[in-house]
PDB file of C-alpha atoms in Angstrom:
ATOM      1  CA  MET A   8       0.000   0.000   0.000  1.00 76.00           C
ATOM      2  CA  LYS A   9       1.514   3.305  -1.108  1.00 86.00           C
ATOM      3  CA  MET A  10       1.437   6.444   0.974  1.00 88.00           C
ATOM      4  CA  ALA A  11       3.288   9.743   0.803  1.00 88.00           C
ATOM      5  CA  MET A  12       3.686  12.562   3.276  1.00 89.00           C
ATOM      6  CA  ARG A  13       2.101  15.548   1.627  1.00 91.00           C
ATOM      7  CA  ARG A  14       0.987  17.900   4.359  1.00 92.00           C
ATOM      8  CA  VAL A  15       1.895  19.352   7.743  1.00 93.00           C
ATOM      9  CA  ILE A  16      -1.096  21.027   9.379  1.00 90.00           C
ATOM     10  CA  LEU A  17      -0.492  23.904  11.775  1.00 88.00           C
ATOM     11  CA  PHE A  18      -3.476  24.907  13.900  1.00 86.00           C
ATOM     12  CA  THR A  19      -3.564  28.652  14.459  1.00 85.00           C
ATOM     13  CA  ARG A  20      -5.758  31.449  15.728  1.00 85.00           C
ATOM     14  CA  LYS A  21      -3.640  33.890  13.634  1.00 87.00           C
ATOM     15  CA  ILE A  22      -4.326  32.509  10.157  1.00 90.00           C
ATOM     16  CA  ASP A  23      -3.871  35.865   8.374  1.00 92.00           C
ATOM     17  CA  ALA A  24      -0.525  36.575  10.054  1.00 91.00           C
ATOM     18  CA  MET A  25       0.642  32.978   9.521  1.00 90.00           C
ATOM     19  CA  THR A  26      -0.388  33.092   5.848  1.00 93.00           C
ATOM     20  CA  ALA A  27       1.475  36.370   5.349  1.00 93.00           C
ATOM     21  CA  PHE A  28       4.582  34.978   7.078  1.00 89.00           C
ATOM     22  CA  TYR A  29       4.807  31.774   5.060  1.00 91.00           C
ATOM     23  CA  ARG A  30       3.863  33.529   1.795  1.00 92.00           C
ATOM     24  CA  ASP A  31       5.668  36.862   2.105  1.00 92.00           C
ATOM     25  CA  VAL A  32       8.591  36.113   4.416  1.00 80.00           C
ATOM     26  CA  MET A  33       9.301  32.469   3.561  1.00 81.00           C
ATOM     27  CA  GLY A  34       8.365  32.925  -0.107  1.00 88.00           C
ATOM     28  CA  LEU A  35       5.979  29.950  -0.349  1.00 91.00           C
ATOM     29  CA  LYS A  36       3.215  29.977  -2.954  1.00 97.00           C
ATOM     30  CA  LEU A  37      -0.360  30.031  -1.635  1.00 98.00           C
ATOM     31  CA  VAL A  38      -2.121  27.187  -3.482  1.00 98.00           C
ATOM     32  CA  THR A  39      -5.368  26.800  -1.513  1.00 97.00           C
ATOM     33  CA  ASP A  40      -7.214  29.781  -0.076  1.00 97.00           C
ATOM     34  CA  GLU A  41     -10.436  28.805   1.707  1.00 96.00           C
ATOM     35  CA  LYS A  42     -12.077  30.240   4.793  1.00 94.00           C
ATOM     36  CA  GLY A  43     -10.184  28.789   7.764  1.00 94.00           C
ATOM     37  CA  TRP A  44      -7.874  26.698   5.539  1.00 95.00           C
ATOM     38  CA  LYS A  45      -4.799  27.830   3.604  1.00 96.00           C
ATOM     39  CA  GLU A  46      -2.194  25.626   1.929  1.00 96.00           C
ATOM     40  CA  LEU A  47       1.231  26.736   0.806  1.00 94.00           C
ATOM     41  CA  ALA A  48       3.554  24.744  -1.453  1.00 96.00           C
ATOM     42  CA  ALA A  49       6.668  23.921   0.584  1.00 91.00           C
ATOM     43  CA  GLY A  50       8.623  22.023  -2.099  1.00 89.00           C
ATOM     44  CA  GLY A  51       8.982  18.341  -2.887  1.00 91.00           C
ATOM     45  CA  GLY A  52       5.214  17.927  -3.155  1.00 93.00           C
ATOM     46  CA  VAL A  53       4.748  18.831   0.537  1.00 94.00           C
ATOM     47  CA  ARG A  54       2.351  21.546   1.678  1.00 95.00           C
ATOM     48  CA  ILE A  55       2.045  23.514   4.870  1.00 92.00           C
ATOM     49  CA  ALA A  56      -1.639  23.796   5.731  1.00 93.00           C
ATOM     50  CA  LEU A  57      -2.902  26.465   8.115  1.00 92.00           C
ATOM     51  CA  HIS A  58      -6.146  25.588   9.913  1.00 91.00           C
ATOM     52  CA  SER A  59      -8.005  28.216  11.947  1.00 90.00           C
ATOM     53  CA  GLY A  60     -10.402  25.847  13.666  1.00 77.00           C
ATOM     54  CA  PRO A  61      -9.663  24.134  16.930  1.00 72.00           C
ATOM     55  CA  PRO A  62      -8.145  20.710  16.388  1.00 67.00           C
ATOM     56  CA  THR A  63     -10.311  17.725  17.215  1.00 64.00           C
ATOM     57  CA  PRO A  64      -9.030  16.045  19.258  1.00 62.00           C
ATOM     58  CA  PRO A  65      -6.797  18.800  20.673  1.00 66.00           C
ATOM     59  CA  VAL A  66      -3.210  18.390  19.572  1.00 63.00           C
ATOM     60  CA  LYS A  67      -0.021  19.752  21.073  1.00 68.00           C
ATOM     61  CA  GLY A  68       1.918  20.201  17.867  1.00 79.00           C
ATOM     62  CA  PRO A  69       1.580  19.842  14.114  1.00 85.00           C
ATOM     63  CA  LYS A  70      -0.542  17.201  12.452  1.00 86.00           C
ATOM     64  CA  LEU A  71       1.280  15.099   9.853  1.00 86.00           C
ATOM     65  CA  GLY A  72      -0.783  14.274   6.780  1.00 90.00           C
ATOM     66  CA  PHE A  73      -0.180  11.170   4.669  1.00 91.00           C
ATOM     67  CA  MET A  74      -2.080  10.758   1.414  1.00 91.00           C
ATOM     68  CA  THR A  75      -3.261   7.465  -0.047  1.00 92.00           C
ATOM     69  CA  LYS A  76      -5.939   6.344  -2.490  1.00 94.00           C
ATOM     70  CA  ASP A  77      -7.531   3.804  -0.111  1.00 95.00           C
ATOM     71  CA  VAL A  78      -7.645   5.147   3.454  1.00 96.00           C
ATOM     72  CA  ALA A  79      -9.481   2.120   4.887  1.00 96.00           C
ATOM     73  CA  LYS A  80      -6.942  -0.346   3.464  1.00 95.00           C
ATOM     74  CA  LEU A  81      -3.967   1.696   4.693  1.00 93.00           C
ATOM     75  CA  ARG A  82      -5.577   2.028   8.143  1.00 95.00           C
ATOM     76  CA  GLU A  83      -6.001  -1.753   8.304  1.00 95.00           C
ATOM     77  CA  THR A  84      -2.371  -2.316   7.266  1.00 93.00           C
ATOM     78  CA  LEU A  85      -0.964   0.165   9.781  1.00 93.00           C
ATOM     79  CA  ASN A  86      -3.107  -1.116  12.652  1.00 93.00           C
ATOM     80  CA  ALA A  87      -1.955  -4.673  11.866  1.00 93.00           C
ATOM     81  CA  ARG A  88       1.604  -3.389  12.322  1.00 93.00           C
ATOM     82  CA  GLY A  89       0.766  -2.003  15.768  1.00 92.00           C
ATOM     83  CA  GLY A  90      -0.651   1.410  14.858  1.00 91.00           C
ATOM     84  CA  THR A  91      -3.658   2.935  16.584  1.00 90.00           C
ATOM     85  CA  PHE A  92      -5.726   4.559  13.861  1.00 94.00           C
ATOM     86  CA  GLY A  93      -9.397   5.268  14.505  1.00 96.00           C
ATOM     87  CA  LYS A  94     -12.467   4.959  12.330  1.00 97.00           C
ATOM     88  CA  VAL A  95     -12.453   6.233   8.763  1.00 97.00           C
ATOM     89  CA  ARG A  96     -14.659   9.290   8.394  1.00 95.00           C
ATOM     90  CA  ALA A  97     -16.131   9.788   4.949  1.00 90.00           C
ATOM     91  CA  GLY A  98     -17.728  12.774   3.299  1.00 88.00           C
ATOM     92  CA  THR A  99     -16.194  14.841   0.540  1.00 89.00           C
ATOM     93  CA  TYR A 100     -13.029  12.863   1.245  1.00 91.00           C
ATOM     94  CA  GLN A 101     -11.889  10.028   3.522  1.00 95.00           C
ATOM     95  CA  LEU A 102      -9.978  10.836   6.704  1.00 94.00           C
ATOM     96  CA  CYS A 103      -8.598   8.764   9.559  1.00 95.00           C
ATOM     97  CA  ASP A 104      -6.496   9.942  12.514  1.00 94.00           C
ATOM     98  CA  GLY A 105      -4.023   8.132  14.718  1.00 91.00           C
ATOM     99  CA  LYS A 106      -1.145   9.048  17.010  1.00 88.00           C
ATOM    100  CA  ASP A 107       2.532   8.266  17.201  1.00 83.00           C
ATOM    101  CA  PRO A 108       4.066   7.104  20.521  1.00 75.00           C
ATOM    102  CA  ASP A 109       4.714  10.716  21.541  1.00 71.00           C
ATOM    103  CA  GLY A 110       1.078  11.706  20.975  1.00 78.00           C
ATOM    104  CA  ASN A 111       1.520  13.600  17.701  1.00 79.00           C
ATOM    105  CA  VAL A 112      -1.538  13.291  15.473  1.00 87.00           C
ATOM    106  CA  ILE A 113      -1.121  11.560  12.108  1.00 89.00           C
ATOM    107  CA  SER A 114      -3.805  11.911   9.460  1.00 92.00           C
ATOM    108  CA  LEU A 115      -4.488   9.480   6.634  1.00 94.00           C
ATOM    109  CA  SER A 116      -6.479  11.082   3.819  1.00 94.00           C
ATOM    110  CA  ASN A 117      -7.336  10.738   0.165  1.00 94.00           C
ATOM    111  CA  ARG A 118      -7.444  14.519  -0.222  1.00 84.00           C
TER     112      ARG A 118
END
């Protein structure tokens, strides 16, 4: 099962200031501009996503996002290896969250 790290999500209450910093100071290109959600191209196919909403569940640091075509199959594979990924939530896209041993949130998504 293929997966690739494509996104680091930073939760912020200062989305405008954070967007300006990463775009204007760091020189990253803004590629997604939605209310409460901004993505900037960070090179190598990786994006920095800025999320203005409170994280659910609350997280202490960034959220690492891995993309895959089949979230349910990847979840099953990773849990069989000892991972702790929760239920797959479906809507516009599929999403499943888990945690690493230090408590950092890891997201599996097909978006």
